[in-house]
Short mmCIF file of C-alpha atoms and ligand atoms in Angstrom, two decimals:
data_model
loop_
_atom_site.label_atom_id
_atom_site.label_comp_id
_atom_site.label_asym_id
_atom_site.label_seq_id
_atom_site.Cartn_x
_atom_site.Cartn_y
_atom_site.Cartn_z
CA MET A 400 -9.55 18.46 40.06
CA ASN A 401 -11.93 21.15 38.89
CA VAL A 402 -12.66 19.89 35.38
CA SER A 403 -14.31 23.13 34.30
CA ALA A 404 -11.21 25.22 35.07
CA PRO A 405 -10.04 27.16 32.02
CA ILE A 406 -6.87 26.15 30.19
CA SER A 407 -4.62 29.07 30.90
CA THR A 408 -1.06 28.04 30.13
CA LEU A 409 -1.07 29.21 26.54
CA ASP A 410 -3.28 32.24 27.12
CA GLY A 411 -6.32 30.08 26.51
CA ALA A 412 -4.62 28.99 23.27
CA GLU A 413 -6.43 31.93 21.65
CA ALA A 414 -3.31 33.89 20.76
CA VAL A 415 -1.78 30.80 19.23
CA ARG A 416 -4.95 29.93 17.28
CA GLN A 417 -4.74 33.21 15.40
CA ASP A 418 -1.48 32.02 13.83
CA PHE A 419 -3.15 29.04 12.11
CA PRO A 420 -5.35 30.13 9.18
CA ILE A 421 -7.05 26.74 8.83
CA LEU A 422 -8.47 26.97 12.35
CA GLN A 423 -10.80 29.75 11.17
CA ARG A 424 -12.38 27.28 8.77
CA VAL A 425 -16.08 26.53 8.86
CA LEU A 426 -16.93 23.10 7.45
CA PRO A 427 -19.50 22.56 4.63
CA ASN A 428 -22.15 21.66 7.22
CA GLY A 429 -21.69 25.04 8.91
CA ARG A 430 -19.75 23.68 11.91
CA PRO A 431 -16.48 25.31 12.95
CA LEU A 432 -13.52 22.97 12.67
CA VAL A 433 -12.43 21.25 15.90
CA TYR A 434 -9.17 19.64 14.87
CA LEU A 435 -8.20 16.82 17.23
CA ASP A 436 -6.16 14.67 14.84
CA ASN A 437 -2.77 16.18 15.57
CA ALA A 438 -0.95 12.90 16.15
CA ALA A 439 -1.69 12.06 12.51
CA SER A 440 -0.59 15.50 11.27
CA SER A 441 -0.58 18.97 12.79
CA GLN A 442 -1.79 22.21 11.25
CA LYS A 443 0.64 24.85 9.94
CA PRO A 444 1.08 28.41 11.18
CA GLU A 445 1.11 31.36 8.79
CA ALA A 446 4.90 31.72 9.32
CA VAL A 447 5.54 28.26 7.83
CA ILE A 448 3.19 28.79 4.89
CA ARG A 449 4.82 32.19 4.22
CA ALA A 450 8.39 30.84 4.40
CA MET A 451 7.63 28.20 1.76
CA ASP A 452 5.71 30.66 -0.40
CA ASP A 453 8.60 33.12 -0.18
CA TYR A 454 11.08 30.49 -1.36
CA TYR A 455 9.00 29.68 -4.44
CA ARG A 456 8.27 33.33 -5.22
CA ARG A 457 11.71 34.82 -4.65
CA TYR A 458 14.59 32.35 -4.67
CA ASN A 459 13.48 28.95 -5.98
CA ALA A 460 16.57 27.07 -7.25
CA ASN A 461 18.43 23.84 -6.61
CA VAL A 462 20.85 23.73 -3.69
CA HIS A 463 24.59 23.00 -3.47
CA ARG A 464 24.88 23.12 -7.27
CA GLY A 465 24.59 26.52 -8.85
CA VAL A 466 27.00 29.42 -8.61
CA HIS A 467 24.27 31.97 -9.05
CA THR A 468 22.40 34.19 -6.62
CA LEU A 469 19.21 32.17 -6.38
CA SER A 470 21.01 28.89 -5.79
CA GLU A 471 23.23 30.49 -3.17
CA GLU A 472 20.22 31.97 -1.37
CA ALA A 473 18.37 28.65 -1.53
CA THR A 474 21.44 26.79 -0.23
CA ALA A 475 21.86 29.27 2.63
CA ALA A 476 18.18 28.91 3.67
CA PHE A 477 18.30 25.11 3.34
CA GLU A 478 21.42 24.83 5.50
CA ALA A 479 20.08 27.39 7.97
CA ALA A 480 17.07 25.09 8.45
CA ARG A 481 19.43 22.21 9.23
CA ALA A 482 21.21 24.34 11.82
CA LYS A 483 17.87 25.34 13.41
CA VAL A 484 16.85 21.69 13.72
CA ALA A 485 20.22 20.81 15.30
CA HIS A 486 19.78 23.58 17.85
CA PHE A 487 16.18 22.53 18.56
CA ILE A 488 17.21 19.01 19.66
CA HIS A 489 20.58 20.12 21.10
CA ALA A 490 22.64 18.17 18.57
CA PRO A 491 26.35 19.00 18.79
CA SER A 492 26.54 19.79 15.06
CA ALA A 493 24.26 20.42 12.08
CA ARG A 494 26.26 17.73 10.28
CA GLN A 495 24.44 15.20 12.44
CA ILE A 496 21.09 16.18 10.98
CA VAL A 497 20.13 14.07 7.96
CA PHE A 498 17.01 15.22 6.12
CA THR A 499 14.70 12.32 5.33
CA ARG A 500 11.08 12.14 4.17
CA GLY A 501 9.91 11.46 7.73
CA SER A 502 10.24 9.15 10.72
CA THR A 503 9.52 6.09 8.58
CA GLU A 504 12.36 6.82 6.19
CA GLY A 505 14.67 7.63 9.10
CA ILE A 506 14.14 4.20 10.65
CA ASN A 507 14.55 2.51 7.28
CA LEU A 508 17.77 4.46 6.73
CA VAL A 509 19.18 3.15 10.02
CA ALA A 510 17.96 -0.36 9.24
CA TYR A 511 19.54 -0.50 5.80
CA ALA A 512 22.68 1.58 6.33
CA TRP A 513 23.61 0.71 9.93
CA GLY A 514 21.71 -2.60 10.17
CA ARG A 515 23.16 -4.23 7.07
CA ALA A 516 26.68 -3.37 8.26
CA ASN A 517 26.18 -4.46 11.86
CA LEU A 518 23.58 -7.24 12.12
CA GLY A 519 23.80 -10.93 11.38
CA PRO A 520 22.95 -14.41 12.70
CA GLY A 521 23.25 -14.60 16.49
CA ASP A 522 22.54 -10.86 16.89
CA GLU A 523 19.32 -9.45 18.32
CA VAL A 524 17.30 -6.29 17.79
CA LEU A 525 14.98 -5.39 20.64
CA ILE A 526 11.86 -3.34 20.00
CA THR A 527 8.59 -3.08 21.97
CA GLN A 528 5.01 -4.14 21.50
CA MET A 529 3.86 -0.51 21.48
CA GLU A 530 5.76 0.40 18.30
CA HIS A 531 4.25 2.03 15.26
CA HIS A 532 4.59 -0.22 12.21
CA ALA A 533 7.43 2.05 11.05
CA ASN A 534 9.55 0.60 13.85
CA ILE A 535 8.48 -3.01 13.33
CA VAL A 536 8.24 -3.76 9.63
CA PRO A 537 11.71 -2.56 8.52
CA TRP A 538 13.27 -4.87 11.14
CA GLN A 539 11.07 -7.78 10.06
CA ILE A 540 12.09 -7.30 6.42
CA LEU A 541 15.76 -7.08 7.34
CA GLN A 542 15.54 -10.02 9.71
CA GLU A 543 14.63 -12.24 6.75
CA GLN A 544 17.70 -11.07 4.86
CA LEU A 545 20.27 -10.96 7.66
CA GLY A 546 19.13 -13.74 9.99
CA PHE A 547 19.18 -11.82 13.29
CA THR A 548 16.47 -12.28 15.93
CA LEU A 549 13.82 -9.67 16.65
CA ARG A 550 12.57 -9.47 20.23
CA TYR A 551 9.78 -7.45 21.80
CA VAL A 552 9.40 -5.83 25.23
CA PRO A 553 5.85 -6.73 26.32
CA LEU A 554 3.27 -4.31 27.74
CA THR A 555 1.54 -4.14 31.10
CA ASP A 556 -2.24 -4.10 31.40
CA GLN A 557 -1.91 -0.41 32.30
CA GLY A 558 -0.33 0.43 28.93
CA THR A 559 3.30 0.89 29.94
CA LEU A 560 6.39 -1.14 29.03
CA ASP A 561 6.70 -4.26 31.15
CA LEU A 562 10.34 -3.94 32.16
CA SER A 563 10.27 -6.85 34.61
CA GLN A 564 11.89 -9.16 32.00
CA LEU A 565 14.26 -6.55 30.56
CA ASP A 566 17.34 -8.35 31.90
CA THR A 567 16.56 -11.41 29.82
CA LEU A 568 15.50 -9.46 26.72
CA LEU A 569 18.39 -7.01 26.66
CA THR A 570 21.62 -9.01 26.64
CA GLU A 571 25.09 -9.03 25.11
CA ARG A 572 23.45 -10.36 21.94
CA THR A 573 21.35 -7.18 21.59
CA LYS A 574 22.95 -4.89 19.03
CA LEU A 575 20.14 -2.33 18.91
CA PHE A 576 17.32 -1.30 21.24
CA SER A 577 14.81 0.67 19.19
CA PHE A 578 11.75 2.12 20.93
CA VAL A 579 9.14 4.81 20.72
CA HIS A 580 9.52 7.82 23.01
CA ALA A 581 5.79 8.64 23.18
CA SER A 582 3.22 6.10 22.00
CA ASN A 583 0.84 7.26 19.27
CA VAL A 584 -1.96 5.13 20.77
CA LEU A 585 -1.42 4.77 24.52
CA GLY A 586 0.08 8.21 24.97
CA THR A 587 2.65 6.55 27.25
CA ILE A 588 5.91 8.44 27.59
CA ASN A 589 8.71 5.93 27.93
CA PRO A 590 11.61 6.40 30.38
CA VAL A 591 14.31 7.06 27.78
CA THR A 592 17.11 7.72 30.27
CA GLU A 593 16.50 4.44 32.08
CA LEU A 594 16.23 2.48 28.83
CA VAL A 595 19.39 4.04 27.39
CA ALA A 596 21.28 3.14 30.58
CA ALA A 597 20.10 -0.47 30.32
CA ALA A 598 21.18 -0.62 26.66
CA ARG A 599 24.58 0.89 27.43
CA ALA A 600 25.16 -1.75 30.12
CA VAL A 601 25.12 -4.46 27.44
CA GLY A 602 26.76 -2.38 24.69
CA ALA A 603 23.63 -2.01 22.55
CA ARG A 604 22.95 1.01 20.34
CA VAL A 605 19.72 2.97 20.88
CA LEU A 606 17.26 4.32 18.33
CA VAL A 607 14.45 6.51 19.62
CA ASP A 608 11.32 7.08 17.54
CA GLY A 609 10.55 10.69 18.40
CA ALA A 610 7.62 11.10 15.98
CA GLN A 611 5.22 11.88 18.85
CA SER A 612 7.68 13.38 21.34
CA VAL A 613 9.80 15.95 19.49
CA PRO A 614 6.68 17.96 18.46
CA HIS A 615 5.38 18.02 22.04
CA MET A 616 8.22 18.36 24.53
CA PRO A 617 11.81 19.55 24.85
CA VAL A 618 14.13 16.80 23.59
CA ASP A 619 17.88 16.97 24.17
CA VAL A 620 19.76 14.26 22.28
CA GLN A 621 22.96 14.84 24.24
CA ALA A 622 21.29 14.70 27.66
CA LEU A 623 19.41 11.55 26.62
CA ASP A 624 22.58 10.14 25.02
CA VAL A 625 20.67 8.39 22.21
CA ASP A 626 22.52 7.06 19.17
CA PHE A 627 19.71 7.70 16.69
CA LEU A 628 16.57 9.85 16.87
CA VAL A 629 13.96 10.15 14.12
CA PHE A 630 11.01 12.53 13.76
CA SER A 631 8.65 14.03 11.17
CA SER A 632 8.15 17.69 10.30
CA HIS A 633 4.43 17.41 9.55
CA LYS A 634 3.57 16.55 13.16
CA MET A 635 5.35 19.67 14.47
CA CYS A 636 3.75 22.50 12.49
CA GLY A 637 5.98 21.90 9.46
CA PRO A 638 5.21 20.58 5.98
CA THR A 639 4.88 16.96 4.87
CA GLY A 640 7.64 15.28 2.87
CA ILE A 641 10.47 16.04 5.26
CA GLY A 642 11.78 14.61 8.51
CA VAL A 643 14.98 14.17 10.41
CA LEU A 644 17.43 11.48 11.38
CA TYR A 645 19.85 12.59 14.08
CA ALA A 646 22.77 10.25 14.76
CA LYS A 647 26.05 10.29 16.60
CA ARG A 648 28.79 11.53 14.33
CA GLU A 649 30.98 8.42 14.48
CA LEU A 650 28.02 6.23 13.49
CA LEU A 651 27.17 8.41 10.50
CA GLU A 652 30.83 8.41 9.43
CA ALA A 653 31.04 4.61 9.63
CA MET A 654 27.67 3.83 8.02
CA PRO A 655 27.66 3.04 4.29
CA PRO A 656 25.14 5.00 2.19
CA PHE A 657 21.54 3.81 1.94
CA MET A 658 20.76 5.15 -1.54
CA GLY A 659 23.09 6.15 -4.35
CA GLY A 660 22.88 9.04 -6.80
CA GLY A 661 23.91 12.65 -7.25
CA GLU A 662 24.89 14.85 -4.31
CA MET A 663 25.88 11.94 -2.06
CA ILE A 664 29.19 11.40 -3.89
CA ARG A 665 32.55 13.13 -3.84
CA GLU A 666 33.83 11.47 -7.00
CA VAL A 667 32.42 9.00 -9.51
CA LYS A 668 34.60 6.95 -11.88
CA LEU A 669 33.60 4.03 -14.06
CA THR A 670 35.60 1.88 -11.70
CA GLY A 671 33.85 3.06 -8.51
CA SER A 672 32.79 6.07 -6.42
CA LYS A 673 33.76 7.92 -3.27
CA TRP A 674 31.14 9.22 -0.87
CA ASN A 675 30.45 12.80 0.15
CA SER A 676 30.91 13.84 3.78
CA VAL A 677 28.04 13.50 6.28
CA PRO A 678 25.17 14.29 6.21
CA TYR A 679 25.22 14.59 2.39
CA LYS A 680 26.30 10.94 2.02
CA PHE A 681 22.72 10.09 3.05
CA GLU A 682 20.91 12.72 0.98
CA PRO A 683 21.07 11.59 -2.68
CA GLY A 684 19.28 13.60 -5.36
CA THR A 685 17.60 16.98 -5.12
CA PRO A 686 16.30 17.35 -1.57
CA ALA A 687 12.93 18.68 -0.40
CA ILE A 688 14.14 22.29 -0.35
CA ALA A 689 10.91 24.23 0.29
CA GLU A 690 9.98 21.62 2.90
CA ALA A 691 13.29 21.98 4.75
CA ILE A 692 12.82 25.76 4.79
CA GLY A 693 9.26 25.23 6.08
CA LEU A 694 10.54 22.91 8.80
CA GLY A 695 13.08 25.58 9.78
CA ALA A 696 10.22 28.09 10.12
CA ALA A 697 8.23 25.56 12.20
CA VAL A 698 11.19 25.13 14.53
CA ASP A 699 11.44 28.94 14.87
CA TYR A 700 7.72 29.08 15.65
CA LEU A 701 7.80 26.34 18.30
CA THR A 702 10.94 27.83 19.83
CA GLU A 703 9.21 31.19 20.12
CA VAL A 704 6.21 29.62 21.87
CA GLY A 705 8.57 27.52 24.02
CA MET A 706 8.52 23.73 24.18
CA GLU A 707 8.04 23.77 27.95
CA ARG A 708 4.80 25.68 27.40
CA VAL A 709 3.73 23.32 24.63
CA LEU A 710 4.28 20.41 27.01
CA ALA A 711 2.47 22.12 29.89
CA HIS A 712 -0.48 22.95 27.64
CA ASP A 713 -0.66 19.35 26.36
CA ARG A 714 -0.66 18.17 29.97
CA GLU A 715 -3.50 20.46 30.99
CA LEU A 716 -5.56 19.49 27.97
CA VAL A 717 -5.05 15.77 28.46
CA GLN A 718 -5.94 15.99 32.15
CA TYR A 719 -9.10 17.88 31.32
CA ALA A 720 -9.99 15.51 28.46
CA TYR A 721 -9.25 12.43 30.57
CA ALA A 722 -11.53 13.62 33.37
CA ARG A 723 -14.34 14.56 30.97
CA MET A 724 -14.06 11.36 28.93
CA SER A 725 -14.18 9.30 32.12
CA GLU A 726 -17.69 10.70 32.62
CA VAL A 727 -18.90 9.08 29.38
CA GLU A 728 -20.57 5.76 30.05
CA GLY A 729 -19.09 2.77 28.20
CA LEU A 730 -15.97 4.69 27.18
CA ARG A 731 -12.71 2.78 27.73
CA ILE A 732 -9.44 4.67 27.56
CA LEU A 733 -6.37 2.77 26.33
CA GLY A 734 -3.17 3.44 28.24
CA PRO A 735 -2.08 4.98 31.52
CA GLY A 736 -3.64 7.70 33.64
CA PRO A 737 -3.43 11.38 32.69
CA ASP A 738 -0.20 12.09 34.59
CA ALA A 739 1.85 9.54 32.66
CA ARG A 740 0.81 10.36 29.11
CA GLY A 741 1.32 12.81 26.29
CA GLY A 742 -1.45 14.86 24.70
CA LEU A 743 -3.59 12.15 23.16
CA ILE A 744 -6.29 9.70 24.20
CA ALA A 745 -7.26 6.58 22.27
CA PHE A 746 -10.52 4.99 23.35
CA THR A 747 -13.34 2.64 22.52
CA LEU A 748 -17.03 3.28 23.07
CA GLU A 749 -19.18 0.28 23.86
CA GLY A 750 -21.39 -0.81 20.98
CA ILE A 751 -20.03 1.70 18.44
CA HIS A 752 -17.28 0.97 15.93
CA PRO A 753 -14.46 3.57 16.01
CA HIS A 754 -15.10 4.43 12.35
CA ASP A 755 -18.72 5.20 13.20
CA ILE A 756 -17.60 7.34 16.14
CA SER A 757 -15.32 9.28 13.81
CA ALA A 758 -18.06 9.70 11.19
CA ILE A 759 -20.55 11.01 13.76
CA LEU A 760 -17.99 13.36 15.30
CA ASP A 761 -17.24 14.68 11.83
CA ARG A 762 -20.85 15.84 11.59
CA ALA A 763 -20.15 17.99 14.65
CA GLY A 764 -17.01 19.37 13.00
CA VAL A 765 -14.70 17.28 15.19
CA ALA A 766 -11.78 15.61 13.40
CA ILE A 767 -10.33 12.57 15.16
CA ARG A 768 -8.69 9.39 13.87
CA ALA A 769 -10.11 5.87 13.97
CA GLY A 770 -8.49 2.53 13.16
CA HIS A 771 -5.40 0.73 14.35
CA HIS A 772 -3.21 3.83 13.97
CA CYS A 773 -0.47 1.71 12.35
CA ALA A 774 -0.01 -0.16 15.63
CA GLN A 775 -1.72 -3.52 15.15
CA PRO A 776 0.40 -5.57 17.62
CA LEU A 777 -0.45 -2.99 20.29
CA HIS A 778 -4.18 -3.30 19.61
CA ASP A 779 -3.85 -7.11 19.61
CA ARG A 780 -2.29 -6.87 23.07
CA TYR A 781 -5.41 -5.17 24.42
CA SER A 782 -7.80 -7.33 22.38
CA VAL A 783 -9.32 -4.43 20.48
CA PRO A 784 -9.23 -4.43 16.68
CA ALA A 785 -9.37 -0.65 16.47
CA SER A 786 -9.78 2.50 18.54
CA ALA A 787 -10.81 6.12 18.17
CA ARG A 788 -8.19 8.72 19.05
CA ALA A 789 -8.36 12.39 19.99
CA SER A 790 -4.97 14.09 19.89
CA PHE A 791 -4.20 17.62 20.99
CA TYR A 792 -1.71 20.35 20.19
CA LEU A 793 -0.77 23.83 21.23
CA TYR A 794 -3.78 25.51 19.59
CA ASN A 795 -6.48 23.28 21.11
CA SER A 796 -8.65 24.49 23.98
CA ALA A 797 -10.82 23.09 26.75
CA SER A 798 -13.95 24.28 24.97
CA GLU A 799 -13.02 22.08 21.97
CA ILE A 800 -12.83 19.12 24.32
CA ASP A 801 -16.33 20.04 25.50
CA VAL A 802 -17.50 19.88 21.87
CA LEU A 803 -15.87 16.43 21.60
CA ILE A 804 -17.67 15.18 24.72
CA ASP A 805 -21.05 16.51 23.54
CA ALA A 806 -20.52 14.83 20.17
CA LEU A 807 -19.59 11.53 21.83
CA GLN A 808 -22.77 11.68 23.87
CA ASP A 809 -24.73 12.41 20.68
CA ALA A 810 -23.09 9.38 19.06
CA GLN A 811 -24.29 7.25 21.93
CA ASN A 812 -27.81 8.60 21.56
CA VAL A 813 -27.80 7.79 17.83
CA PHE A 814 -26.73 4.22 18.50
CA MET A 815 -29.03 3.65 21.46
CA LEU A 816 -32.11 4.53 19.41
N1 C6P B 1459 1.83 8.16 13.16
C1 C6P B 1459 -0.55 8.49 13.49
O1 C6P B 1459 -1.67 8.86 13.13
P1 C6P B 1459 5.66 9.27 9.31
O2 C6P B 1459 4.40 8.72 8.69
O3 C6P B 1459 6.90 8.68 8.71
O4 C6P B 1459 5.67 10.77 9.36
O5 C6P B 1459 5.62 8.83 10.85
C2 C6P B 1459 5.53 7.48 11.18
C3 C6P B 1459 5.36 7.32 12.65
C4 C6P B 1459 6.36 6.71 13.37
N2 C6P B 1459 6.29 6.57 14.69
C5 C6P B 1459 5.22 7.00 15.39
C6 C6P B 1459 5.19 6.84 16.87
C7 C6P B 1459 4.16 7.60 14.72
O6 C6P B 1459 3.10 8.03 15.42
C8 C6P B 1459 4.22 7.75 13.31
C9 C6P B 1459 3.07 8.34 12.55
C10 C6P B 1459 0.63 8.75 12.58
O7 C6P B 1459 -0.36 7.95 14.58
C11 C6P B 1459 0.37 8.31 11.18
S1 C6P B 1459 0.18 6.56 11.04
#
C-alpha cells in the first residue's frame, strides 16, 4: 500500500471540515486543533448547532403538553427527530425509538425493565470480555439482585471474539446475549449476523451496543434482526444528553416501565396508575427537547454525507494510520489488522505512560484519549493497565495522522533524553 496516497473518499475531508466551526480553532499554544478523540465524543456541524439555537430562539416550550403554538411546534420538531432516527436505523416504526440519555442509560433501561421481568436464578446473560463498562456493570448489579449467572465470551490474542467455545457459553439457559458491535478499544467489528443467528438457535434475546458503530457505518436493525440496539447522539455529530434505545415492538409493549413520573402515564389514581403507550411509557418527565432536535439535525447531516462514505473514509484513514503507526518503534497496536477494524487505534508506546503520550501530543495540538477507556476487563486480558487511543471521524484527514506520527516521534525523543 502506498501510505502517502491522499485520502480522497470524502473530497480530502476538506469540504466536510468547513461544516464544523470548532475545527478552525487554534489552541492557546498557537497549534491548530487536530481532533482525534472522536470515540469519546465527536464534534458538531453548524447545522446541529443552528437547529438547537433555533429551537431556543424561536419555539422553546415543553412538548406533548401545551395547546399553544410554541408547544405544538416543539412537539412536531421533537417527534420529527424521532422519525428521522427510526429511518436512519431502518426501524419499522418511530414508536420503537425510545429517547434516553445515551448508550449507558439504554442498557440500564433494558436491564431494569426487561431484565427484572425476565431474569432469575438458573438463567444466564452472556456478554463479552471486550465490553465497555456500560455493558458489564448494569448486569453485575442486577445479578446480585436477581440471582442469574453472568458469562463472558473470551477474546483471542488477535483482539477478536473467541467463538470456539460459543456452543457451551450460549445455551438454552441464556436469556440474553448482549455485545458490542464495534469495540471502543480494539476497533474490532463483531459479526452481528452470525451472533444473532447463534442466539436465535437457543431462543436468547440480543442486545447490541451500537455506541461505536451507528455513528460510523450503515446499521439496519431489521436486516440484523436485533432485539435491542443502543447508541449515543454525542458520538454521531449530535449533542450530549440524548441517546436512543431501539427495541422490537412486542418487547417494548411487554416491558414494565423503568422510571415513573409524568408523561409516562395514561391515568393516575390514588389506587394505582395505567401506563402510556410506547415509547412514552419509557420517557418520564420533560425530555431533552433541544437535544432531540439536535440529534435529528445530526441524522440529517450524516444522511446527506452518506453512511457508506463515512465508513469508506474511516477505513481509508485507519489503513493509513495503521501503516504509519507500524513504522514507530516500540509502538504496540491493540486489536486486529486494519481490514477488520473500525476507525480507531488504541496503542501503547514502550517506556511512556499513555497519559504522558496524551500530554505530549496535546502540546502539538493533537487530542487523543488515554486510560482504560471504560474497558478494564479488556485491558486486563492483554495485560496492559492503560492505552492511548486515536479515533477518527468523517472530518479527519491523512495530514492530521502525519501530525500525530510526528508528535509520537517527538514524545519518544523527549523520553529517550
Ligand atoms: N465510550 C469512549 O471514550 P455513553 O457514555 O452512554 O454515551 O456511551 C457509553 C459507551 C457504551 N459503549 C461503548 C462501546 C462506548 O464506547 C461507550 C462510550 C467512550 O470510549 C466514553 S467512555
